[in-house]
Amino acid sequence: MRLRTQLTAALLVASPLAHAQSSVILYGRLDAGVQYLNHVSNGNGGTANSWSAEGGDWGTSMLGLKGNEDLGGGLNAIFTLETGLQVMNGTTSGGRLFSRRAFVGLKSDEWGTLQAGRNLFIDSDGVWEFDPMVQQAFSSASLVRGRNWQQTSNNIEYHSPVFAGFDVQGQYAFGNQPNGFNNGAAGEFGRSDGIMLSYHSTLFDVRGIYDELRDNNGQFTNIFTSSREFFVGANVHFDSIKIQGAYTHYAAPDTPDGLADSANYYWLGATYNVNTAWALTAAGFYVDVGDGGGDALHDPSGHATMYTLGTTYNLTKRTFLYGTVAYVDNSKQANFSLLANPREGTSSTSPLQGESQTGAYVGIMHQF
């Protein structure tokens, strides 16, 4: 009996090795530092300066697991579980166990990758590569109030192999509600989707994205929270310099009458690698909101320009120091902050309408 038990245990351990080669990787990164902002509205008609210890200014702190099982014939089973972290208080993003990614799928060398679960929304997955500030706290997300760094649940996603430098990615997120095909659960997005076409070469990269991000009522009611997006971006590579630029158009046709329902967004920047350890980045971002009024949730017609200057210094291959300074100049009716957050409310760091804002942060990032 004891021999039979030992043989059974040995077979259970050995059988996965006999059929497939598997691997599971623990990975993550931790970011912490100090941040300064001026002209933060205090809710009583005045402003104040803000000094704070912050995690995630250069990039979201995260912890993840990813796995791969070789099924043979160039086919692999894959999974990823990844959550955002706030190192200053030890919490996870949004109270979810896996806030950023939780998906399983199949990956084929010949046919591409198909996966299902929670994931970064397609523009979040695609825009950062063309952002000179790589979607830091002061970055391409700032002047669109975080529209381009969301996550969505109930995703089905396909990513093609690369053909002659080209690849295509498509994503479809179900609303999962019985009361309306486009609707979503309370506090979630409704049915959302997008497609992305990319070209990469040693000299330049080009990407185009069209996506639709609906609110939980299945509508496009706010240019910066639930809208259609058209994006095109390009990178040009030189020996030690990379130049990056992009244009985005947002449209929210279901916006209530009288409120602004479109915006155009542009940026241009460059990164100079002084040496293998030290890099400098400078960029300018400009948003122009179309005709229409505003309220607590909707930005009115107006424009804003943000200028950023950042640097990183590699201590090792896994650890670097960073620092960024930025300034945003708002038109008379605009109140965009350097941070990507709501127009008004307790979580907003917006200045008063027409007021500028200056900010800076320094910190350390460790990756593992």
PDB file of C-alpha atoms in Angstrom, residues 23-289:
ATOM      1  CA  SER A  23       7.401  28.176 -15.877  1.00  0.00           C
ATOM      2  CA  VAL A  24       5.977  30.720 -13.428  1.00  0.00           C
ATOM      3  CA  ILE A  25       7.700  34.075 -12.863  1.00  0.00           C
ATOM      4  CA  LEU A  26       7.222  36.484  -9.965  1.00  0.00           C
ATOM      5  CA  TYR A  27       7.930  40.074 -11.031  1.00  0.00           C
ATOM      6  CA  GLY A  28       7.251  43.629  -9.967  1.00  0.00           C
ATOM      7  CA  ARG A  29       8.538  47.104  -9.320  1.00  0.00           C
ATOM      8  CA  LEU A  30       8.460  49.515  -6.374  1.00  0.00           C
ATOM      9  CA  ASP A  31       8.439  53.293  -6.737  1.00  0.00           C
ATOM     10  CA  ALA A  32       8.603  55.853  -3.923  1.00  0.00           C
ATOM     11  CA  GLY A  33       9.516  59.509  -3.570  1.00  0.00           C
ATOM     12  CA  VAL A  34       8.472  63.065  -2.659  1.00  0.00           C
ATOM     13  CA  GLN A  35       6.149  65.355  -4.654  1.00  0.00           C
ATOM     14  CA  TYR A  36       5.441  69.103  -4.679  1.00  0.00           C
ATOM     15  CA  LEU A  37       2.471  70.954  -6.281  1.00  0.00           C
ATOM     16  CA  ASN A  38       1.424  74.587  -6.000  1.00  0.00           C
ATOM     17  CA  HIS A  39      -1.938  76.302  -6.632  1.00  0.00           C
ATOM     18  CA  VAL A  40      -4.022  73.306  -5.539  1.00  0.00           C
ATOM     19  CA  SER A  41      -7.633  74.411  -5.061  1.00  0.00           C
ATOM     20  CA  ASN A  42      -8.724  74.136  -1.425  1.00  0.00           C
ATOM     21  CA  GLY A  43     -12.450  74.052  -2.234  1.00  0.00           C
ATOM     22  CA  ASN A  44     -13.090  77.415  -0.581  1.00  0.00           C
ATOM     23  CA  GLY A  45     -12.101  79.708  -3.434  1.00  0.00           C
ATOM     24  CA  GLY A  46      -8.415  79.685  -2.570  1.00  0.00           C
ATOM     25  CA  THR A  47      -5.327  77.572  -3.279  1.00  0.00           C
ATOM     26  CA  ALA A  48      -2.534  75.960  -1.297  1.00  0.00           C
ATOM     27  CA  ASN A  49       0.822  74.304  -1.837  1.00  0.00           C
ATOM     28  CA  SER A  50       1.139  70.557  -1.370  1.00  0.00           C
ATOM     29  CA  TRP A  51       4.121  68.505  -0.189  1.00  0.00           C
ATOM     30  CA  SER A  52       3.583  64.752  -0.017  1.00  0.00           C
ATOM     31  CA  ALA A  53       5.319  61.399   0.123  1.00  0.00           C
ATOM     32  CA  GLU A  54       4.173  59.553  -3.001  1.00  0.00           C
ATOM     33  CA  GLY A  55       4.467  56.104  -4.538  1.00  0.00           C
ATOM     34  CA  GLY A  56       4.181  55.633  -8.280  1.00  0.00           C
ATOM     35  CA  ASP A  57       5.170  59.068  -9.607  1.00  0.00           C
ATOM     36  CA  TRP A  58       7.537  57.639 -12.211  1.00  0.00           C
ATOM     37  CA  GLY A  59       5.512  54.455 -12.704  1.00  0.00           C
ATOM     38  CA  THR A  60       2.873  52.365 -10.972  1.00  0.00           C
ATOM     39  CA  SER A  61       4.280  50.073  -8.305  1.00  0.00           C
ATOM     40  CA  MET A  62       3.095  46.547  -9.024  1.00  0.00           C
ATOM     41  CA  LEU A  63       3.388  42.872  -8.170  1.00  0.00           C
ATOM     42  CA  GLY A  64       2.648  40.124 -10.633  1.00  0.00           C
ATOM     43  CA  LEU A  65       2.821  36.474 -11.593  1.00  0.00           C
ATOM     44  CA  LYS A  66       3.071  35.261 -15.164  1.00  0.00           C
ATOM     45  CA  GLY A  67       3.118  31.680 -16.352  1.00  0.00           C
ATOM     46  CA  ASN A  68       3.803  29.754 -19.529  1.00  0.00           C
ATOM     47  CA  GLU A  69       3.212  26.093 -20.430  1.00  0.00           C
ATOM     48  CA  ASP A  70       4.620  24.682 -23.665  1.00  0.00           C
ATOM     49  CA  LEU A  71       1.856  22.642 -25.291  1.00  0.00           C
ATOM     50  CA  GLY A  72       4.002  21.642 -28.270  1.00  0.00           C
ATOM     51  CA  GLY A  73       3.910  22.650 -31.909  1.00  0.00           C
ATOM     52  CA  GLY A  74       4.661  26.290 -31.117  1.00  0.00           C
ATOM     53  CA  LEU A  75       1.554  26.620 -28.909  1.00  0.00           C
ATOM     54  CA  ASN A  76       1.723  27.834 -25.305  1.00  0.00           C
ATOM     55  CA  ALA A  77      -0.802  28.306 -22.516  1.00  0.00           C
ATOM     56  CA  ILE A  78      -0.195  31.617 -20.710  1.00  0.00           C
ATOM     57  CA  PHE A  79      -1.542  33.552 -17.743  1.00  0.00           C
ATOM     58  CA  THR A  80      -0.845  36.850 -15.953  1.00  0.00           C
ATOM     59  CA  LEU A  81      -2.003  38.080 -12.536  1.00  0.00           C
ATOM     60  CA  GLU A  82      -0.894  41.657 -11.767  1.00  0.00           C
ATOM     61  CA  THR A  83      -1.941  44.236  -9.203  1.00  0.00           C
ATOM     62  CA  GLY A  84      -1.009  47.861  -8.666  1.00  0.00           C
ATOM     63  CA  LEU A  85       0.460  48.772  -5.275  1.00  0.00           C
ATOM     64  CA  GLN A  86       0.741  51.924  -3.210  1.00  0.00           C
ATOM     65  CA  VAL A  87       4.016  51.499  -1.319  1.00  0.00           C
ATOM     66  CA  MET A  88       3.334  54.435   1.008  1.00  0.00           C
ATOM     67  CA  ASN A  89       0.478  52.630   2.755  1.00  0.00           C
ATOM     68  CA  GLY A  90       0.730  49.047   1.505  1.00  0.00           C
ATOM     69  CA  THR A  91      -2.644  48.947  -0.263  1.00  0.00           C
ATOM     70  CA  THR A  92      -3.599  47.618  -3.698  1.00  0.00           C
ATOM     71  CA  SER A  93      -5.107  49.812  -6.418  1.00  0.00           C
ATOM     72  CA  GLY A  94      -8.854  50.240  -6.164  1.00  0.00           C
ATOM     73  CA  GLY A  95      -9.156  47.538  -3.507  1.00  0.00           C
ATOM     74  CA  ARG A  96      -8.930  44.754  -6.135  1.00  0.00           C
ATOM     75  CA  LEU A  97      -6.796  41.685  -5.603  1.00  0.00           C
ATOM     76  CA  PHE A  98      -5.541  41.948  -9.213  1.00  0.00           C
ATOM     77  CA  SER A  99      -6.279  45.495 -10.344  1.00  0.00           C
ATOM     78  CA  ARG A 100      -4.250  45.687 -13.568  1.00  0.00           C
ATOM     79  CA  ARG A 101      -4.270  42.274 -15.235  1.00  0.00           C
ATOM     80  CA  ALA A 102      -5.896  38.897 -14.607  1.00  0.00           C
ATOM     81  CA  PHE A 103      -6.086  36.829 -17.784  1.00  0.00           C
ATOM     82  CA  VAL A 104      -5.435  33.406 -19.279  1.00  0.00           C
ATOM     83  CA  GLY A 105      -4.897  32.538 -22.916  1.00  0.00           C
ATOM     84  CA  LEU A 106      -3.116  30.746 -25.738  1.00  0.00           C
ATOM     85  CA  LYS A 107      -0.032  31.983 -27.594  1.00  0.00           C
ATOM     86  CA  SER A 108       1.012  30.610 -30.980  1.00  0.00           C
ATOM     87  CA  ASP A 109       4.166  31.480 -32.875  1.00  0.00           C
ATOM     88  CA  GLU A 110       2.189  31.181 -36.109  1.00  0.00           C
ATOM     89  CA  TRP A 111      -1.285  32.490 -35.222  1.00  0.00           C
ATOM     90  CA  GLY A 112      -0.699  35.052 -32.459  1.00  0.00           C
ATOM     91  CA  THR A 113      -2.066  35.427 -28.924  1.00  0.00           C
ATOM     92  CA  LEU A 114      -5.658  35.138 -27.677  1.00  0.00           C
ATOM     93  CA  GLN A 115      -6.427  35.935 -24.044  1.00  0.00           C
ATOM     94  CA  ALA A 116      -9.445  36.561 -21.810  1.00  0.00           C
ATOM     95  CA  GLY A 117      -9.869  38.404 -18.501  1.00  0.00           C
ATOM     96  CA  ARG A 118      -9.124  41.822 -17.002  1.00  0.00           C
ATOM     97  CA  ASN A 119      -6.456  43.898 -18.742  1.00  0.00           C
ATOM     98  CA  LEU A 120      -5.188  47.364 -19.512  1.00  0.00           C
ATOM     99  CA  PHE A 121      -7.575  49.094 -21.911  1.00  0.00           C
ATOM    100  CA  ILE A 122      -6.133  49.047 -25.417  1.00  0.00           C
ATOM    101  CA  ASP A 123      -5.053  52.703 -25.491  1.00  0.00           C
ATOM    102  CA  SER A 124      -3.294  52.346 -22.137  1.00  0.00           C
ATOM    103  CA  ASP A 125      -1.435  49.376 -23.587  1.00  0.00           C
ATOM    104  CA  GLY A 126      -0.537  51.352 -26.709  1.00  0.00           C
ATOM    105  CA  VAL A 127      -0.033  55.030 -25.853  1.00  0.00           C
ATOM    106  CA  TRP A 128       2.756  54.853 -23.261  1.00  0.00           C
ATOM    107  CA  GLU A 129       5.326  53.688 -25.835  1.00  0.00           C
ATOM    108  CA  PHE A 130       4.867  57.006 -27.716  1.00  0.00           C
ATOM    109  CA  ASP A 131       4.782  59.250 -24.643  1.00  0.00           C
ATOM    110  CA  PRO A 132       8.165  60.934 -23.978  1.00  0.00           C
ATOM    111  CA  MET A 133       7.361  60.809 -20.242  1.00  0.00           C
ATOM    112  CA  VAL A 134       6.274  57.107 -20.485  1.00  0.00           C
ATOM    113  CA  GLN A 135       3.047  57.926 -18.612  1.00  0.00           C
ATOM    114  CA  GLN A 136       4.657  59.151 -15.420  1.00  0.00           C
ATOM    115  CA  ALA A 137       2.543  61.238 -13.049  1.00  0.00           C
ATOM    116  CA  PHE A 138       3.245  64.337 -15.219  1.00  0.00           C
ATOM    117  CA  SER A 139       2.718  62.915 -18.703  1.00  0.00           C
ATOM    118  CA  SER A 140       0.323  62.318 -21.604  1.00  0.00           C
ATOM    119  CA  ALA A 141      -2.395  61.253 -19.140  1.00  0.00           C
ATOM    120  CA  SER A 142      -2.404  64.603 -17.301  1.00  0.00           C
ATOM    121  CA  LEU A 143      -4.268  66.864 -19.744  1.00  0.00           C
ATOM    122  CA  VAL A 144      -6.894  64.191 -20.523  1.00  0.00           C
ATOM    123  CA  ARG A 145      -7.620  63.359 -16.877  1.00  0.00           C
ATOM    124  CA  GLY A 146      -6.355  59.766 -17.185  1.00  0.00           C
ATOM    125  CA  ARG A 147      -8.455  58.828 -20.244  1.00  0.00           C
ATOM    126  CA  ASN A 148      -5.493  56.945 -21.760  1.00  0.00           C
ATOM    127  CA  TRP A 149      -4.439  54.758 -18.817  1.00  0.00           C
ATOM    128  CA  GLN A 150      -7.604  52.866 -17.812  1.00  0.00           C
ATOM    129  CA  GLN A 151      -8.216  49.136 -17.224  1.00  0.00           C
ATOM    130  CA  THR A 152     -11.323  47.194 -18.271  1.00  0.00           C
ATOM    131  CA  SER A 153     -12.815  43.885 -17.185  1.00  0.00           C
ATOM    132  CA  ASN A 154     -14.435  41.081 -19.226  1.00  0.00           C
ATOM    133  CA  ASN A 155     -11.888  41.435 -22.041  1.00  0.00           C
ATOM    134  CA  ILE A 156     -11.307  39.219 -25.044  1.00  0.00           C
ATOM    135  CA  GLU A 157      -8.067  40.290 -26.738  1.00  0.00           C
ATOM    136  CA  TYR A 158      -6.110  39.176 -29.807  1.00  0.00           C
ATOM    137  CA  HIS A 159      -2.557  40.146 -30.754  1.00  0.00           C
ATOM    138  CA  SER A 160      -1.208  39.038 -34.123  1.00  0.00           C
ATOM    139  CA  PRO A 161       2.308  37.871 -34.921  1.00  0.00           C
ATOM    140  CA  VAL A 162       4.633  40.430 -36.517  1.00  0.00           C
ATOM    141  CA  PHE A 163       4.657  40.441 -40.328  1.00  0.00           C
ATOM    142  CA  ALA A 164       7.354  42.583 -42.004  1.00  0.00           C
ATOM    143  CA  GLY A 165       7.353  44.905 -38.986  1.00  0.00           C
ATOM    144  CA  PHE A 166       3.536  45.199 -38.768  1.00  0.00           C
ATOM    145  CA  ASP A 167       1.230  43.782 -36.098  1.00  0.00           C
ATOM    146  CA  VAL A 168      -2.395  44.292 -35.145  1.00  0.00           C
ATOM    147  CA  GLN A 169      -4.115  44.097 -31.755  1.00  0.00           C
ATOM    148  CA  GLY A 170      -7.851  44.011 -31.066  1.00  0.00           C
ATOM    149  CA  GLN A 171      -9.755  44.149 -27.779  1.00  0.00           C
ATOM    150  CA  TYR A 172     -13.424  43.709 -26.874  1.00  0.00           C
ATOM    151  CA  ALA A 173     -14.732  44.219 -23.318  1.00  0.00           C
ATOM    152  CA  PHE A 174     -18.261  42.954 -22.588  1.00  0.00           C
ATOM    153  CA  GLY A 175     -20.549  44.974 -20.340  1.00  0.00           C
ATOM    154  CA  ASN A 176     -21.883  41.727 -18.814  1.00  0.00           C
ATOM    155  CA  GLN A 177     -25.262  43.249 -17.877  1.00  0.00           C
ATOM    156  CA  PRO A 178     -28.704  41.724 -18.620  1.00  0.00           C
ATOM    157  CA  ASN A 179     -30.439  45.127 -18.772  1.00  0.00           C
ATOM    158  CA  GLY A 180     -28.557  46.399 -21.842  1.00  0.00           C
ATOM    159  CA  PHE A 181     -25.861  45.016 -24.141  1.00  0.00           C
ATOM    160  CA  ASN A 182     -23.735  48.188 -23.911  1.00  0.00           C
ATOM    161  CA  ASN A 183     -24.234  48.711 -20.174  1.00  0.00           C
ATOM    162  CA  GLY A 184     -21.757  47.997 -17.403  1.00  0.00           C
ATOM    163  CA  ALA A 185     -21.976  47.362 -13.681  1.00  0.00           C
ATOM    164  CA  ALA A 186     -22.074  50.310 -11.281  1.00  0.00           C
ATOM    165  CA  GLY A 187     -18.610  51.833 -11.003  1.00  0.00           C
ATOM    166  CA  GLU A 188     -17.396  49.949 -14.096  1.00  0.00           C
ATOM    167  CA  PHE A 189     -17.134  50.774 -17.783  1.00  0.00           C
ATOM    168  CA  GLY A 190     -19.770  49.593 -20.226  1.00  0.00           C
ATOM    169  CA  ARG A 191     -19.047  47.625 -23.406  1.00  0.00           C
ATOM    170  CA  SER A 192     -15.756  48.943 -24.778  1.00  0.00           C
ATOM    171  CA  ASP A 193     -13.515  47.974 -27.670  1.00  0.00           C
ATOM    172  CA  GLY A 194     -10.610  49.030 -29.836  1.00  0.00           C
ATOM    173  CA  ILE A 195      -8.125  48.121 -32.549  1.00  0.00           C
ATOM    174  CA  MET A 196      -4.435  49.023 -32.841  1.00  0.00           C
ATOM    175  CA  LEU A 197      -2.088  48.797 -35.842  1.00  0.00           C
ATOM    176  CA  SER A 198       1.660  49.191 -35.289  1.00  0.00           C
ATOM    177  CA  TYR A 199       4.837  49.255 -37.347  1.00  0.00           C
ATOM    178  CA  HIS A 200       8.295  48.946 -35.786  1.00  0.00           C
ATOM    179  CA  SER A 201      11.715  49.339 -37.385  1.00  0.00           C
ATOM    180  CA  THR A 202      15.211  50.312 -36.259  1.00  0.00           C
ATOM    181  CA  LEU A 203      14.670  53.877 -37.547  1.00  0.00           C
ATOM    182  CA  PHE A 204      11.071  54.650 -36.533  1.00  0.00           C
ATOM    183  CA  ASP A 205       7.819  53.324 -35.037  1.00  0.00           C
ATOM    184  CA  VAL A 206       4.265  54.273 -36.021  1.00  0.00           C
ATOM    185  CA  ARG A 207       0.986  53.341 -34.296  1.00  0.00           C
ATOM    186  CA  GLY A 208      -2.680  54.069 -34.924  1.00  0.00           C
ATOM    187  CA  ILE A 209      -5.507  53.324 -32.448  1.00  0.00           C
ATOM    188  CA  TYR A 210      -9.278  53.606 -32.606  1.00  0.00           C
ATOM    189  CA  ASP A 211     -11.181  52.771 -29.423  1.00  0.00           C
ATOM    190  CA  GLU A 212     -14.529  53.207 -27.701  1.00  0.00           C
ATOM    191  CA  LEU A 213     -14.773  53.520 -23.910  1.00  0.00           C
ATOM    192  CA  ARG A 214     -18.401  53.586 -22.699  1.00  0.00           C
ATOM    193  CA  ASP A 215     -19.789  54.572 -19.306  1.00  0.00           C
ATOM    194  CA  ASN A 216     -21.866  52.087 -17.293  1.00  0.00           C
ATOM    195  CA  ASN A 217     -25.005  53.284 -19.122  1.00  0.00           C
ATOM    196  CA  GLY A 218     -23.398  52.294 -22.419  1.00  0.00           C
ATOM    197  CA  GLN A 219     -22.962  55.877 -23.643  1.00  0.00           C
ATOM    198  CA  PHE A 220     -20.223  58.335 -24.630  1.00  0.00           C
ATOM    199  CA  THR A 221     -21.017  61.186 -22.229  1.00  0.00           C
ATOM    200  CA  ASN A 222     -17.653  62.768 -21.350  1.00  0.00           C
ATOM    201  CA  ILE A 223     -14.613  63.327 -23.580  1.00  0.00           C
ATOM    202  CA  PHE A 224     -12.193  62.354 -20.793  1.00  0.00           C
ATOM    203  CA  THR A 225     -14.069  59.452 -19.165  1.00  0.00           C
ATOM    204  CA  SER A 226     -16.321  57.805 -21.790  1.00  0.00           C
ATOM    205  CA  SER A 227     -15.638  58.654 -25.414  1.00  0.00           C
ATOM    206  CA  ARG A 228     -14.364  57.593 -28.824  1.00  0.00           C
ATOM    207  CA  GLU A 229     -10.635  58.052 -29.406  1.00  0.00           C
ATOM    208  CA  PHE A 230      -8.534  58.353 -32.589  1.00  0.00           C
ATOM    209  CA  PHE A 231      -4.786  58.215 -31.903  1.00  0.00           C
ATOM    210  CA  VAL A 232      -1.690  58.299 -34.103  1.00  0.00           C
ATOM    211  CA  GLY A 233       1.841  58.384 -32.742  1.00  0.00           C
ATOM    212  CA  ALA A 234       5.409  58.125 -34.039  1.00  0.00           C
ATOM    213  CA  ASN A 235       8.899  57.586 -32.635  1.00  0.00           C
ATOM    214  CA  VAL A 236      12.099  58.440 -34.532  1.00  0.00           C
ATOM    215  CA  HIS A 237      15.352  56.870 -33.354  1.00  0.00           C
ATOM    216  CA  PHE A 238      18.840  58.358 -33.648  1.00  0.00           C
ATOM    217  CA  ASP A 239      22.082  57.161 -32.023  1.00  0.00           C
ATOM    218  CA  SER A 240      21.466  58.729 -28.615  1.00  0.00           C
ATOM    219  CA  ILE A 241      18.212  60.671 -29.170  1.00  0.00           C
ATOM    220  CA  LYS A 242      14.613  59.529 -29.531  1.00  0.00           C
ATOM    221  CA  ILE A 243      11.960  61.999 -30.756  1.00  0.00           C
ATOM    222  CA  GLN A 244       8.294  61.241 -30.003  1.00  0.00           C
ATOM    223  CA  GLY A 245       5.080  62.899 -31.118  1.00  0.00           C
ATOM    224  CA  ALA A 246       1.351  62.128 -31.227  1.00  0.00           C
ATOM    225  CA  TYR A 247      -2.107  63.459 -32.055  1.00  0.00           C
ATOM    226  CA  THR A 248      -5.393  62.322 -30.461  1.00  0.00           C
ATOM    227  CA  HIS A 249      -9.004  63.282 -31.127  1.00  0.00           C
ATOM    228  CA  TYR A 250     -11.727  62.600 -28.545  1.00  0.00           C
ATOM    229  CA  ALA A 251     -15.476  62.654 -29.260  1.00  0.00           C
ATOM    230  CA  ALA A 252     -18.374  62.078 -26.838  1.00  0.00           C
ATOM    231  CA  PRO A 253     -21.593  62.353 -28.910  1.00  0.00           C
ATOM    232  CA  ASP A 254     -23.910  61.514 -25.978  1.00  0.00           C
ATOM    233  CA  THR A 255     -22.696  64.462 -23.876  1.00  0.00           C
ATOM    234  CA  PRO A 256     -25.642  66.558 -22.538  1.00  0.00           C
ATOM    235  CA  ASP A 257     -26.571  69.517 -24.727  1.00  0.00           C
ATOM    236  CA  GLY A 258     -24.585  72.670 -24.151  1.00  0.00           C
ATOM    237  CA  LEU A 259     -21.470  70.919 -22.796  1.00  0.00           C
ATOM    238  CA  ALA A 260     -18.215  70.453 -24.717  1.00  0.00           C
ATOM    239  CA  ASP A 261     -18.174  67.082 -26.510  1.00  0.00           C
ATOM    240  CA  SER A 262     -14.822  66.983 -28.361  1.00  0.00           C
ATOM    241  CA  ALA A 263     -11.125  67.681 -27.832  1.00  0.00           C
ATOM    242  CA  ASN A 264      -7.848  67.562 -29.758  1.00  0.00           C
ATOM    243  CA  TYR A 265      -4.584  66.649 -28.070  1.00  0.00           C
ATOM    244  CA  TYR A 266      -0.975  66.972 -29.282  1.00  0.00           C
ATOM    245  CA  TRP A 267       2.481  66.336 -27.881  1.00  0.00           C
ATOM    246  CA  LEU A 268       6.135  66.399 -28.916  1.00  0.00           C
ATOM    247  CA  GLY A 269       9.220  65.462 -26.946  1.00  0.00           C
ATOM    248  CA  ALA A 270      12.700  64.007 -27.025  1.00  0.00           C
ATOM    249  CA  THR A 271      14.930  61.850 -24.838  1.00  0.00           C
ATOM    250  CA  TYR A 272      18.716  62.241 -24.892  1.00  0.00           C
ATOM    251  CA  ASN A 273      20.822  59.391 -23.513  1.00  0.00           C
ATOM    252  CA  VAL A 274      23.868  61.221 -22.177  1.00  0.00           C
ATOM    253  CA  ASN A 275      25.526  57.878 -21.443  1.00  0.00           C
ATOM    254  CA  THR A 276      24.443  54.361 -20.509  1.00  0.00           C
ATOM    255  CA  ALA A 277      23.333  55.502 -17.043  1.00  0.00           C
ATOM    256  CA  TRP A 278      21.955  59.014 -17.476  1.00  0.00           C
ATOM    257  CA  ALA A 279      19.025  60.196 -19.647  1.00  0.00           C
ATOM    258  CA  LEU A 280      17.259  63.556 -20.055  1.00  0.00           C
ATOM    259  CA  THR A 281      13.708  64.060 -21.415  1.00  0.00           C
ATOM    260  CA  ALA A 282      11.875  67.240 -22.399  1.00  0.00           C
ATOM    261  CA  ALA A 283       8.320  67.419 -23.752  1.00  0.00           C
ATOM    262  CA  GLY A 284       5.390  69.704 -24.460  1.00  0.00           C
ATOM    263  CA  PHE A 285       1.693  68.702 -24.324  1.00  0.00           C
ATOM    264  CA  TYR A 286      -1.267  70.747 -25.601  1.00  0.00           C
ATOM    265  CA  VAL A 287      -5.001  70.054 -25.264  1.00  0.00           C
ATOM    266  CA  ASP A 288      -7.784  72.038 -26.936  1.00  0.00           C
ATOM    267  CA  VAL A 289     -11.351  71.360 -25.745  1.00  0.00           C
TER     268      VAL A 289
END
